[in-house]
Amino acid sequence: MNDKLDILGQLPQDIKFATAYYLPTSDLINLSTISRKHWNLFKPMLDVRRFLFHVVHGEYHAVVGMLKIDIHLIFKKGQISDCSGRIFESISGFEYSLWALDKYMWEMMLDCVHQDEEGKKILTTLRSQHHQVKTKGITYCFNGNKFTENHFDFENTIINELQTQYDYLSQSDIKDDPKISKQWREGVGGAQKLFPMHVVYEYCSDDPTRAINSWPKPSTQFYNWGAKNKENWFAIDSKLGIEFAIYKGMERAGAFNSILLGKDGCLVDLNAMKTLYQLRTKEFIDLKSQFKDLSMSEVNVSQIATGCK
């Protein structure tokens, strides 16, 4: 690999830059450290990679910290893989927040845009990106296949799987059918592995009184009742989707190899996901009208304690 980097380092600057765009981040870092000239050339690309990393990992404070230094990172595009393994070849942090329906992330980003002439130019770019995501969608690769979506597909993943589980449990004559537990572990659990980070935060929230439209405490930990320990949602050796799925209910998330509370317990999670999906998609659509207010500098974006302003 070092030989390849040496050869790449000798290419014309435009070809070098275009080729480096598709390098793994570790190789890009190595290429950047060949010389100060290379560092100056590739540092902007590395900054975008780092910014996107914080966005897909739901690291709100780190995102704000980088935007305070360079607000233009909000719309710059780069290559990133999210925690579920989706590969986005060209996406901005703002576009990812829209696709993920992470309204806390996009609100926090917008709160970092100053209400001045430069801010208006940035808002114009963000409004255009919102329109593109809404009308044409975002393309990514997952398990060797390409997908194009306007946003994370709640309906055909977690909502569909929880509905299937509920329908199984509602049929009293098949209560002991092993396919019920199998569908819970692999169907529901498999869908949960696909969550954007903000949905994981919803599941892992330990505040039963928190409203679904209030900011959840960032946490990716749940209790595995089989192993009797806490685990991380995206742990490399996680058996989520294989040996268990995660039940939320009214309390903190817990892992079970079958749903012990029957259809009523399943219905709690199903309704919660439906409500979250409906609320976030409405906020995604309503963002268009908010851009008009922002561009006229008449209305401030809702602020969160960690916001820029």
PDB file of C-alpha atoms in Angstrom:
ATOM      1  CA  MET A   1       0.000   0.000   0.000  1.00  0.00           C
ATOM      2  CA  ASN A   2       2.902   2.375   0.710  1.00  0.00           C
ATOM      3  CA  ASP A   3       4.169   1.850  -2.851  1.00  0.00           C
ATOM      4  CA  LYS A   4       0.736   2.742  -4.193  1.00  0.00           C
ATOM      5  CA  LEU A   5       0.645   5.883  -2.065  1.00  0.00           C
ATOM      6  CA  ASP A   6       4.095   6.859  -3.325  1.00  0.00           C
ATOM      7  CA  ILE A   7       2.901   6.498  -6.925  1.00  0.00           C
ATOM      8  CA  LEU A   8      -0.282   8.433  -6.152  1.00  0.00           C
ATOM      9  CA  GLY A   9       1.801  11.182  -4.585  1.00  0.00           C
ATOM     10  CA  GLN A  10       3.584  11.711  -7.899  1.00  0.00           C
ATOM     11  CA  LEU A  11       0.412  12.215  -9.970  1.00  0.00           C
ATOM     12  CA  PRO A  12      -0.814  15.635 -11.163  1.00  0.00           C
ATOM     13  CA  GLN A  13      -2.696  17.472  -8.433  1.00  0.00           C
ATOM     14  CA  ASP A  14      -6.180  17.232  -9.991  1.00  0.00           C
ATOM     15  CA  ILE A  15      -5.858  13.481 -10.641  1.00  0.00           C
ATOM     16  CA  LYS A  16      -4.310  12.990  -7.217  1.00  0.00           C
ATOM     17  CA  PHE A  17      -7.207  14.759  -5.515  1.00  0.00           C
ATOM     18  CA  ALA A  18      -9.889  12.891  -7.491  1.00  0.00           C
ATOM     19  CA  THR A  19      -8.258   9.542  -6.720  1.00  0.00           C
ATOM     20  CA  ALA A  20      -7.744  10.326  -3.045  1.00  0.00           C
ATOM     21  CA  TYR A  21     -11.481  10.999  -2.652  1.00  0.00           C
ATOM     22  CA  TYR A  22     -12.142   7.242  -2.775  1.00  0.00           C
ATOM     23  CA  LEU A  23      -9.305   6.173  -0.501  1.00  0.00           C
ATOM     24  CA  PRO A  24     -10.096   4.709   2.927  1.00  0.00           C
ATOM     25  CA  THR A  25      -9.595   7.334   5.606  1.00  0.00           C
ATOM     26  CA  SER A  26      -6.509   5.579   7.003  1.00  0.00           C
ATOM     27  CA  ASP A  27      -4.830   5.676   3.571  1.00  0.00           C
ATOM     28  CA  LEU A  28      -5.870   9.285   3.073  1.00  0.00           C
ATOM     29  CA  ILE A  29      -4.207  10.195   6.366  1.00  0.00           C
ATOM     30  CA  ASN A  30      -1.023   8.377   5.316  1.00  0.00           C
ATOM     31  CA  LEU A  31      -1.045  10.169   1.965  1.00  0.00           C
ATOM     32  CA  SER A  32      -1.538  13.511   3.698  1.00  0.00           C
ATOM     33  CA  THR A  33       1.538  13.028   5.860  1.00  0.00           C
ATOM     34  CA  ILE A  34       3.947  12.506   2.943  1.00  0.00           C
ATOM     35  CA  SER A  35       4.726  16.221   2.912  1.00  0.00           C
ATOM     36  CA  ARG A  36       3.369  19.574   4.042  1.00  0.00           C
ATOM     37  CA  LYS A  37       2.197  20.156   0.482  1.00  0.00           C
ATOM     38  CA  HIS A  38       0.144  16.966   0.635  1.00  0.00           C
ATOM     39  CA  TRP A  39      -1.201  17.920   4.056  1.00  0.00           C
ATOM     40  CA  ASN A  40      -2.379  21.295   2.786  1.00  0.00           C
ATOM     41  CA  LEU A  41      -3.961  19.617  -0.241  1.00  0.00           C
ATOM     42  CA  PHE A  42      -5.836  16.863   1.586  1.00  0.00           C
ATOM     43  CA  LYS A  43      -6.630  18.454   4.958  1.00  0.00           C
ATOM     44  CA  PRO A  44      -9.951  19.904   3.680  1.00  0.00           C
ATOM     45  CA  MET A  45     -10.972  16.419   2.527  1.00  0.00           C
ATOM     46  CA  LEU A  46      -9.973  14.948   5.882  1.00  0.00           C
ATOM     47  CA  ASP A  47     -11.964  17.628   7.702  1.00  0.00           C
ATOM     48  CA  VAL A  48     -15.078  16.681   5.719  1.00  0.00           C
ATOM     49  CA  ARG A  49     -14.507  13.001   6.531  1.00  0.00           C
ATOM     50  CA  ARG A  50     -14.134  13.805  10.223  1.00  0.00           C
ATOM     51  CA  PHE A  51     -17.233  16.001  10.196  1.00  0.00           C
ATOM     52  CA  LEU A  52     -19.288  13.291   8.481  1.00  0.00           C
ATOM     53  CA  PHE A  53     -18.017  10.743  11.006  1.00  0.00           C
ATOM     54  CA  HIS A  54     -19.365  12.861  13.862  1.00  0.00           C
ATOM     55  CA  VAL A  55     -22.691  13.342  12.054  1.00  0.00           C
ATOM     56  CA  VAL A  56     -23.387   9.653  11.364  1.00  0.00           C
ATOM     57  CA  HIS A  57     -22.345   8.768  14.929  1.00  0.00           C
ATOM     58  CA  GLY A  58     -24.805  11.301  16.353  1.00  0.00           C
ATOM     59  CA  GLU A  59     -22.047  13.267  18.094  1.00  0.00           C
ATOM     60  CA  TYR A  60     -23.900  16.566  18.339  1.00  0.00           C
ATOM     61  CA  HIS A  61     -21.331  18.449  20.408  1.00  0.00           C
ATOM     62  CA  ALA A  62     -18.477  17.494  18.070  1.00  0.00           C
ATOM     63  CA  VAL A  63     -20.535  18.574  15.038  1.00  0.00           C
ATOM     64  CA  VAL A  64     -21.186  21.979  16.575  1.00  0.00           C
ATOM     65  CA  GLY A  65     -17.530  22.321  17.552  1.00  0.00           C
ATOM     66  CA  MET A  66     -16.378  21.796  13.969  1.00  0.00           C
ATOM     67  CA  LEU A  67     -19.017  24.148  12.549  1.00  0.00           C
ATOM     68  CA  LYS A  68     -17.839  26.892  14.893  1.00  0.00           C
ATOM     69  CA  ILE A  69     -14.450  26.618  13.195  1.00  0.00           C
ATOM     70  CA  ASP A  70     -15.695  26.128   9.621  1.00  0.00           C
ATOM     71  CA  ILE A  71     -19.412  26.605   8.943  1.00  0.00           C
ATOM     72  CA  HIS A  72     -18.927  25.543   5.314  1.00  0.00           C
ATOM     73  CA  LEU A  73     -18.495  21.933   6.442  1.00  0.00           C
ATOM     74  CA  ILE A  74     -22.268  21.856   6.799  1.00  0.00           C
ATOM     75  CA  PHE A  75     -22.786  21.465   3.039  1.00  0.00           C
ATOM     76  CA  LYS A  76     -19.490  19.973   1.824  1.00  0.00           C
ATOM     77  CA  LYS A  77     -19.780  16.450   0.451  1.00  0.00           C
ATOM     78  CA  GLY A  78     -17.620  13.442   1.093  1.00  0.00           C
ATOM     79  CA  GLN A  79     -17.616   9.676   1.416  1.00  0.00           C
ATOM     80  CA  ILE A  80     -18.738   8.005   4.644  1.00  0.00           C
ATOM     81  CA  SER A  81     -20.033   4.709   6.021  1.00  0.00           C
ATOM     82  CA  ASP A  82     -22.625   4.929   8.781  1.00  0.00           C
ATOM     83  CA  CYS A  83     -22.861   2.684  11.825  1.00  0.00           C
ATOM     84  CA  SER A  84     -25.098   0.164  10.032  1.00  0.00           C
ATOM     85  CA  GLY A  85     -22.646  -0.251   7.155  1.00  0.00           C
ATOM     86  CA  ARG A  86     -24.307   1.878   4.496  1.00  0.00           C
ATOM     87  CA  ILE A  87     -21.747   3.485   2.189  1.00  0.00           C
ATOM     88  CA  PHE A  88     -22.570   7.005   1.021  1.00  0.00           C
ATOM     89  CA  GLU A  89     -20.186   7.950  -1.781  1.00  0.00           C
ATOM     90  CA  SER A  90     -21.110  11.633  -1.939  1.00  0.00           C
ATOM     91  CA  ILE A  91     -23.152  13.212   0.827  1.00  0.00           C
ATOM     92  CA  SER A  92     -22.984  16.283   3.042  1.00  0.00           C
ATOM     93  CA  GLY A  93     -23.513  16.203   6.781  1.00  0.00           C
ATOM     94  CA  PHE A  94     -26.688  18.228   6.355  1.00  0.00           C
ATOM     95  CA  GLU A  95     -27.988  15.817   3.707  1.00  0.00           C
ATOM     96  CA  TYR A  96     -27.293  12.841   5.968  1.00  0.00           C
ATOM     97  CA  SER A  97     -29.239  14.441   8.816  1.00  0.00           C
ATOM     98  CA  LEU A  98     -32.176  14.893   6.434  1.00  0.00           C
ATOM     99  CA  TRP A  99     -32.011  11.326   5.139  1.00  0.00           C
ATOM    100  CA  ALA A 100     -31.741   9.993   8.707  1.00  0.00           C
ATOM    101  CA  LEU A 101     -34.683  12.207   9.761  1.00  0.00           C
ATOM    102  CA  ASP A 102     -32.481  13.427  12.598  1.00  0.00           C
ATOM    103  CA  LYS A 103     -34.214  16.717  13.275  1.00  0.00           C
ATOM    104  CA  TYR A 104     -32.047  17.414  16.332  1.00  0.00           C
ATOM    105  CA  MET A 105     -28.968  17.273  14.124  1.00  0.00           C
ATOM    106  CA  TRP A 106     -30.312  19.507  11.363  1.00  0.00           C
ATOM    107  CA  GLU A 107     -31.721  22.008  13.867  1.00  0.00           C
ATOM    108  CA  MET A 108     -28.379  22.199  15.622  1.00  0.00           C
ATOM    109  CA  MET A 109     -26.576  22.664  12.306  1.00  0.00           C
ATOM    110  CA  LEU A 110     -28.930  25.415  11.167  1.00  0.00           C
ATOM    111  CA  ASP A 111     -28.518  27.161  14.488  1.00  0.00           C
ATOM    112  CA  CYS A 112     -24.819  27.526  13.630  1.00  0.00           C
ATOM    113  CA  VAL A 113     -25.516  29.535  10.461  1.00  0.00           C
ATOM    114  CA  HIS A 114     -25.102  33.249  11.130  1.00  0.00           C
ATOM    115  CA  GLN A 115     -27.725  35.715   9.984  1.00  0.00           C
ATOM    116  CA  ASP A 116     -25.503  37.714   7.658  1.00  0.00           C
ATOM    117  CA  GLU A 117     -24.787  37.777   3.928  1.00  0.00           C
ATOM    118  CA  GLU A 118     -22.563  34.710   4.064  1.00  0.00           C
ATOM    119  CA  GLY A 119     -25.198  32.932   6.121  1.00  0.00           C
ATOM    120  CA  LYS A 120     -27.817  33.667   3.480  1.00  0.00           C
ATOM    121  CA  LYS A 121     -25.597  32.106   0.816  1.00  0.00           C
ATOM    122  CA  ILE A 122     -25.153  29.018   2.967  1.00  0.00           C
ATOM    123  CA  LEU A 123     -28.900  28.769   3.555  1.00  0.00           C
ATOM    124  CA  THR A 124     -29.466  28.929  -0.200  1.00  0.00           C
ATOM    125  CA  THR A 125     -27.147  25.941  -0.629  1.00  0.00           C
ATOM    126  CA  LEU A 126     -28.827  24.042   2.202  1.00  0.00           C
ATOM    127  CA  ARG A 127     -32.274  24.795   0.809  1.00  0.00           C
ATOM    128  CA  SER A 128     -31.119  23.357  -2.524  1.00  0.00           C
ATOM    129  CA  GLN A 129     -29.787  20.233  -0.796  1.00  0.00           C
ATOM    130  CA  HIS A 130     -33.071  19.807   1.065  1.00  0.00           C
ATOM    131  CA  HIS A 131     -34.957  20.052  -2.237  1.00  0.00           C
ATOM    132  CA  GLN A 132     -32.663  17.463  -3.850  1.00  0.00           C
ATOM    133  CA  VAL A 133     -33.080  15.018  -0.968  1.00  0.00           C
ATOM    134  CA  LYS A 134     -36.844  15.527  -0.963  1.00  0.00           C
ATOM    135  CA  THR A 135     -37.305  15.133  -4.735  1.00  0.00           C
ATOM    136  CA  LYS A 136     -34.456  12.852  -5.874  1.00  0.00           C
ATOM    137  CA  GLY A 137     -33.349  11.142  -2.690  1.00  0.00           C
ATOM    138  CA  ILE A 138     -30.013   9.911  -1.394  1.00  0.00           C
ATOM    139  CA  THR A 139     -28.172   6.960  -2.952  1.00  0.00           C
ATOM    140  CA  TYR A 140     -26.075   4.565  -0.900  1.00  0.00           C
ATOM    141  CA  CYS A 141     -24.662   1.034  -1.134  1.00  0.00           C
ATOM    142  CA  PHE A 142     -25.536  -1.653   1.400  1.00  0.00           C
ATOM    143  CA  ASN A 143     -24.508  -5.304   1.243  1.00  0.00           C
ATOM    144  CA  GLY A 144     -23.498  -4.883  -2.389  1.00  0.00           C
ATOM    145  CA  ASN A 145     -26.796  -3.325  -3.489  1.00  0.00           C
ATOM    146  CA  LYS A 146     -27.661   0.277  -4.355  1.00  0.00           C
ATOM    147  CA  PHE A 147     -30.614   2.048  -2.786  1.00  0.00           C
ATOM    148  CA  THR A 148     -32.081   5.503  -3.334  1.00  0.00           C
ATOM    149  CA  GLU A 149     -34.344   6.917  -0.612  1.00  0.00           C
ATOM    150  CA  ASN A 150     -35.693  10.297   0.425  1.00  0.00           C
ATOM    151  CA  HIS A 151     -35.183   9.274   4.045  1.00  0.00           C
ATOM    152  CA  PHE A 152     -34.557   6.261   6.255  1.00  0.00           C
ATOM    153  CA  ASP A 153     -37.262   3.711   5.484  1.00  0.00           C
ATOM    154  CA  PHE A 154     -39.092   3.292   8.790  1.00  0.00           C
ATOM    155  CA  GLU A 155     -42.113   1.688   7.119  1.00  0.00           C
ATOM    156  CA  ASN A 156     -40.415  -1.224   5.363  1.00  0.00           C
ATOM    157  CA  THR A 157     -37.983  -1.964   8.176  1.00  0.00           C
ATOM    158  CA  ILE A 158     -38.877  -1.603  11.846  1.00  0.00           C
ATOM    159  CA  ILE A 159     -42.578  -0.763  11.432  1.00  0.00           C
ATOM    160  CA  ASN A 160     -43.141  -3.697   9.075  1.00  0.00           C
ATOM    161  CA  GLU A 161     -41.268  -6.126  11.328  1.00  0.00           C
ATOM    162  CA  LEU A 162     -43.030  -5.021  14.522  1.00  0.00           C
ATOM    163  CA  GLN A 163     -46.380  -5.215  12.720  1.00  0.00           C
ATOM    164  CA  THR A 164     -45.562  -8.771  11.591  1.00  0.00           C
ATOM    165  CA  GLN A 165     -44.621  -9.725  15.156  1.00  0.00           C
ATOM    166  CA  TYR A 166     -47.837  -8.193  16.484  1.00  0.00           C
ATOM    167  CA  ASP A 167     -49.918 -10.051  13.885  1.00  0.00           C
ATOM    168  CA  TYR A 168     -48.239 -13.348  14.825  1.00  0.00           C
ATOM    169  CA  LEU A 169     -48.874 -12.765  18.518  1.00  0.00           C
ATOM    170  CA  SER A 170     -52.510 -11.876  17.832  1.00  0.00           C
ATOM    171  CA  GLN A 171     -53.142 -15.358  16.425  1.00  0.00           C
ATOM    172  CA  SER A 172     -53.809 -17.357  19.577  1.00  0.00           C
ATOM    173  CA  ASP A 173     -53.494 -20.717  17.808  1.00  0.00           C
ATOM    174  CA  ILE A 174     -49.795 -20.226  17.016  1.00  0.00           C
ATOM    175  CA  LYS A 175     -48.527 -18.871  20.327  1.00  0.00           C
ATOM    176  CA  ASP A 176     -45.915 -21.649  20.605  1.00  0.00           C
ATOM    177  CA  ASP A 177     -44.841 -21.488  16.969  1.00  0.00           C
ATOM    178  CA  PRO A 178     -41.028 -21.083  16.893  1.00  0.00           C
ATOM    179  CA  LYS A 179     -41.332 -18.785  13.902  1.00  0.00           C
ATOM    180  CA  ILE A 180     -42.630 -16.068  16.260  1.00  0.00           C
ATOM    181  CA  SER A 181     -39.385 -15.984  18.250  1.00  0.00           C
ATOM    182  CA  LYS A 182     -37.345 -16.338  15.060  1.00  0.00           C
ATOM    183  CA  GLN A 183     -39.118 -13.369  13.470  1.00  0.00           C
ATOM    184  CA  TRP A 184     -38.573 -11.358  16.657  1.00  0.00           C
ATOM    185  CA  ARG A 185     -34.845 -12.080  16.758  1.00  0.00           C
ATOM    186  CA  GLU A 186     -34.057 -11.863  13.042  1.00  0.00           C
ATOM    187  CA  GLY A 187     -36.853  -9.665  11.680  1.00  0.00           C
ATOM    188  CA  VAL A 188     -37.236  -7.062  14.422  1.00  0.00           C
ATOM    189  CA  GLY A 189     -33.608  -7.352  15.549  1.00  0.00           C
ATOM    190  CA  GLY A 190     -32.348  -7.132  11.974  1.00  0.00           C
ATOM    191  CA  ALA A 191     -34.380  -3.960  11.416  1.00  0.00           C
ATOM    192  CA  GLN A 192     -32.991  -2.450  14.623  1.00  0.00           C
ATOM    193  CA  LYS A 193     -29.432  -2.904  13.321  1.00  0.00           C
ATOM    194  CA  LEU A 194     -30.334  -0.499  10.501  1.00  0.00           C
ATOM    195  CA  PHE A 195     -31.303   2.420  12.748  1.00  0.00           C
ATOM    196  CA  PRO A 196     -29.744   5.854  12.307  1.00  0.00           C
ATOM    197  CA  MET A 197     -28.173   6.910  15.591  1.00  0.00           C
ATOM    198  CA  HIS A 198     -30.972   9.215  16.758  1.00  0.00           C
ATOM    199  CA  VAL A 199     -33.430   6.274  16.705  1.00  0.00           C
ATOM    200  CA  VAL A 200     -31.004   4.261  18.837  1.00  0.00           C
ATOM    201  CA  TYR A 201     -30.987   7.189  21.272  1.00  0.00           C
ATOM    202  CA  GLU A 202     -34.794   7.001  21.436  1.00  0.00           C
ATOM    203  CA  TYR A 203     -34.653   3.297  22.311  1.00  0.00           C
ATOM    204  CA  CYS A 204     -31.865   3.727  24.858  1.00  0.00           C
ATOM    205  CA  SER A 205     -33.380   6.722  26.649  1.00  0.00           C
ATOM    206  CA  ASP A 206     -33.850   5.942  30.349  1.00  0.00           C
ATOM    207  CA  ASP A 207     -36.333   8.753  30.948  1.00  0.00           C
ATOM    208  CA  PRO A 208     -39.891   7.328  30.844  1.00  0.00           C
ATOM    209  CA  THR A 209     -41.407  10.809  31.200  1.00  0.00           C
ATOM    210  CA  ARG A 210     -39.581  12.305  28.193  1.00  0.00           C
ATOM    211  CA  ALA A 211     -41.848  13.349  25.332  1.00  0.00           C
ATOM    212  CA  ILE A 212     -40.990  11.933  21.908  1.00  0.00           C
ATOM    213  CA  ASN A 213     -40.522  15.466  20.540  1.00  0.00           C
ATOM    214  CA  SER A 214     -37.857  16.349  23.118  1.00  0.00           C
ATOM    215  CA  TRP A 215     -34.139  15.773  22.726  1.00  0.00           C
ATOM    216  CA  PRO A 216     -33.066  12.292  23.980  1.00  0.00           C
ATOM    217  CA  LYS A 217     -29.907  11.804  25.996  1.00  0.00           C
ATOM    218  CA  PRO A 218     -27.265  10.327  23.658  1.00  0.00           C
ATOM    219  CA  SER A 219     -26.808   6.693  24.697  1.00  0.00           C
ATOM    220  CA  THR A 220     -26.246   3.490  22.742  1.00  0.00           C
ATOM    221  CA  GLN A 221     -26.382   1.105  25.703  1.00  0.00           C
ATOM    222  CA  PHE A 222     -29.079  -1.437  26.484  1.00  0.00           C
ATOM    223  CA  TYR A 223     -29.352  -4.254  29.021  1.00  0.00           C
ATOM    224  CA  ASN A 224     -29.016  -7.799  27.696  1.00  0.00           C
ATOM    225  CA  TRP A 225     -31.192  -9.894  29.982  1.00  0.00           C
ATOM    226  CA  GLY A 226     -29.736 -13.136  28.631  1.00  0.00           C
ATOM    227  CA  ALA A 227     -26.081 -12.206  29.158  1.00  0.00           C
ATOM    228  CA  LYS A 228     -26.985 -10.090  32.208  1.00  0.00           C
ATOM    229  CA  ASN A 229     -24.829  -7.130  31.201  1.00  0.00           C
ATOM    230  CA  LYS A 230     -24.967  -3.850  29.343  1.00  0.00           C
ATOM    231  CA  GLU A 231     -24.048  -3.827  25.670  1.00  0.00           C
ATOM    232  CA  ASN A 232     -23.431  -1.276  22.955  1.00  0.00           C
ATOM    233  CA  TRP A 233     -25.974  -1.191  20.119  1.00  0.00           C
ATOM    234  CA  PHE A 234     -23.349  -1.248  17.359  1.00  0.00           C
ATOM    235  CA  ALA A 235     -20.719  -3.427  19.067  1.00  0.00           C
ATOM    236  CA  ILE A 236     -18.648  -5.376  16.527  1.00  0.00           C
ATOM    237  CA  ASP A 237     -19.508  -8.706  18.190  1.00  0.00           C
ATOM    238  CA  SER A 238     -23.174  -7.839  18.822  1.00  0.00           C
ATOM    239  CA  LYS A 239     -25.713 -10.648  18.369  1.00  0.00           C
ATOM    240  CA  LEU A 240     -28.522  -8.187  17.665  1.00  0.00           C
ATOM    241  CA  GLY A 241     -30.554  -9.599  14.788  1.00  0.00           C
ATOM    242  CA  ILE A 242     -29.165 -13.088  15.431  1.00  0.00           C
ATOM    243  CA  GLU A 243     -29.852 -14.090  19.032  1.00  0.00           C
ATOM    244  CA  PHE A 244     -32.094 -11.269  20.236  1.00  0.00           C
ATOM    245  CA  ALA A 245     -34.045  -8.117  19.461  1.00  0.00           C
ATOM    246  CA  ILE A 246     -34.497  -5.102  21.707  1.00  0.00           C
ATOM    247  CA  TYR A 247     -37.738  -4.248  23.474  1.00  0.00           C
ATOM    248  CA  LYS A 248     -38.252  -0.680  24.630  1.00  0.00           C
ATOM    249  CA  GLY A 249     -41.757  -0.358  26.060  1.00  0.00           C
ATOM    250  CA  MET A 250     -42.116   2.372  28.667  1.00  0.00           C
ATOM    251  CA  GLU A 251     -38.701   1.831  30.233  1.00  0.00           C
ATOM    252  CA  ARG A 252     -35.081   1.509  29.127  1.00  0.00           C
ATOM    253  CA  ALA A 253     -34.221  -0.791  26.209  1.00  0.00           C
ATOM    254  CA  GLY A 254     -33.597  -4.453  26.969  1.00  0.00           C
ATOM    255  CA  ALA A 255     -32.545  -7.413  24.824  1.00  0.00           C
ATOM    256  CA  PHE A 256     -34.688 -10.570  24.728  1.00  0.00           C
ATOM    257  CA  ASN A 257     -34.651 -13.661  22.506  1.00  0.00           C
ATOM    258  CA  SER A 258     -38.454 -13.499  22.392  1.00  0.00           C
ATOM    259  CA  ILE A 259     -40.942 -10.835  23.390  1.00  0.00           C
ATOM    260  CA  LEU A 260     -42.151 -11.768  26.872  1.00  0.00           C
ATOM    261  CA  LEU A 261     -44.935  -9.221  27.187  1.00  0.00           C
ATOM    262  CA  GLY A 262     -46.934 -10.547  24.231  1.00  0.00           C
ATOM    263  CA  LYS A 263     -48.817  -8.487  21.705  1.00  0.00           C
ATOM    264  CA  ASP A 264     -49.537  -5.617  24.117  1.00  0.00           C
ATOM    265  CA  GLY A 265     -45.837  -5.082  24.731  1.00  0.00           C
ATOM    266  CA  CYS A 266     -45.119  -5.304  21.020  1.00  0.00           C
ATOM    267  CA  LEU A 267     -47.867  -2.783  20.304  1.00  0.00           C
ATOM    268  CA  VAL A 268     -46.198  -0.197  22.558  1.00  0.00           C
ATOM    269  CA  ASP A 269     -43.029  -0.260  20.451  1.00  0.00           C
ATOM    270  CA  LEU A 270     -44.966  -0.420  17.175  1.00  0.00           C
ATOM    271  CA  ASN A 271     -47.010   2.667  18.025  1.00  0.00           C
ATOM    272  CA  ALA A 272     -43.907   4.504  19.242  1.00  0.00           C
ATOM    273  CA  MET A 273     -42.103   3.880  15.933  1.00  0.00           C
ATOM    274  CA  LYS A 274     -45.164   4.932  13.931  1.00  0.00           C
ATOM    275  CA  THR A 275     -45.426   8.145  15.942  1.00  0.00           C
ATOM    276  CA  LEU A 276     -41.711   8.898  15.588  1.00  0.00           C
ATOM    277  CA  TYR A 277     -41.836   8.276  11.832  1.00  0.00           C
ATOM    278  CA  GLN A 278     -44.902  10.468  11.302  1.00  0.00           C
ATOM    279  CA  LEU A 279     -43.485  13.283  13.413  1.00  0.00           C
ATOM    280  CA  ARG A 280     -40.049  13.305  11.791  1.00  0.00           C
ATOM    281  CA  THR A 281     -41.345  13.105   8.209  1.00  0.00           C
ATOM    282  CA  LYS A 282     -43.667  16.043   8.883  1.00  0.00           C
ATOM    283  CA  GLU A 283     -40.739  18.038  10.281  1.00  0.00           C
ATOM    284  CA  PHE A 284     -38.661  17.089   7.238  1.00  0.00           C
ATOM    285  CA  ILE A 285     -41.385  18.422   4.908  1.00  0.00           C
ATOM    286  CA  ASP A 286     -42.013  21.521   7.033  1.00  0.00           C
ATOM    287  CA  LEU A 287     -38.342  22.456   6.806  1.00  0.00           C
ATOM    288  CA  LYS A 288     -39.034  23.996   3.388  1.00  0.00           C
ATOM    289  CA  SER A 289     -41.162  26.743   4.928  1.00  0.00           C
ATOM    290  CA  GLN A 290     -38.615  27.263   7.715  1.00  0.00           C
ATOM    291  CA  PHE A 291     -35.963  28.045   5.107  1.00  0.00           C
ATOM    292  CA  LYS A 292     -38.084  30.943   3.869  1.00  0.00           C
ATOM    293  CA  ASP A 293     -38.247  32.369   7.370  1.00  0.00           C
ATOM    294  CA  LEU A 294     -34.533  31.866   7.919  1.00  0.00           C
ATOM    295  CA  SER A 295     -33.546  33.498   4.643  1.00  0.00           C
ATOM    296  CA  MET A 296     -35.501  36.602   5.612  1.00  0.00           C
ATOM    297  CA  SER A 297     -33.776  36.630   9.019  1.00  0.00           C
ATOM    298  CA  GLU A 298     -37.113  37.002  10.743  1.00  0.00           C
ATOM    299  CA  VAL A 299     -37.217  33.783  12.719  1.00  0.00           C
ATOM    300  CA  ASN A 300     -34.442  32.030  14.596  1.00  0.00           C
ATOM    301  CA  VAL A 301     -34.098  28.283  14.412  1.00  0.00           C
ATOM    302  CA  SER A 302     -35.047  26.517  17.663  1.00  0.00           C
ATOM    303  CA  GLN A 303     -31.989  26.417  19.881  1.00  0.00           C
ATOM    304  CA  ILE A 304     -30.655  23.519  21.890  1.00  0.00           C
ATOM    305  CA  ALA A 305     -28.358  24.024  24.865  1.00  0.00           C
ATOM    306  CA  THR A 306     -25.324  22.930  22.860  1.00  0.00           C
ATOM    307  CA  GLY A 307     -26.112  25.134  19.857  1.00  0.00           C
ATOM    308  CA  CYS A 308     -23.749  27.653  18.319  1.00  0.00           C
ATOM    309  CA  LYS A 309     -25.638  30.805  19.270  1.00  0.00           C
TER     310      LYS A 309
END
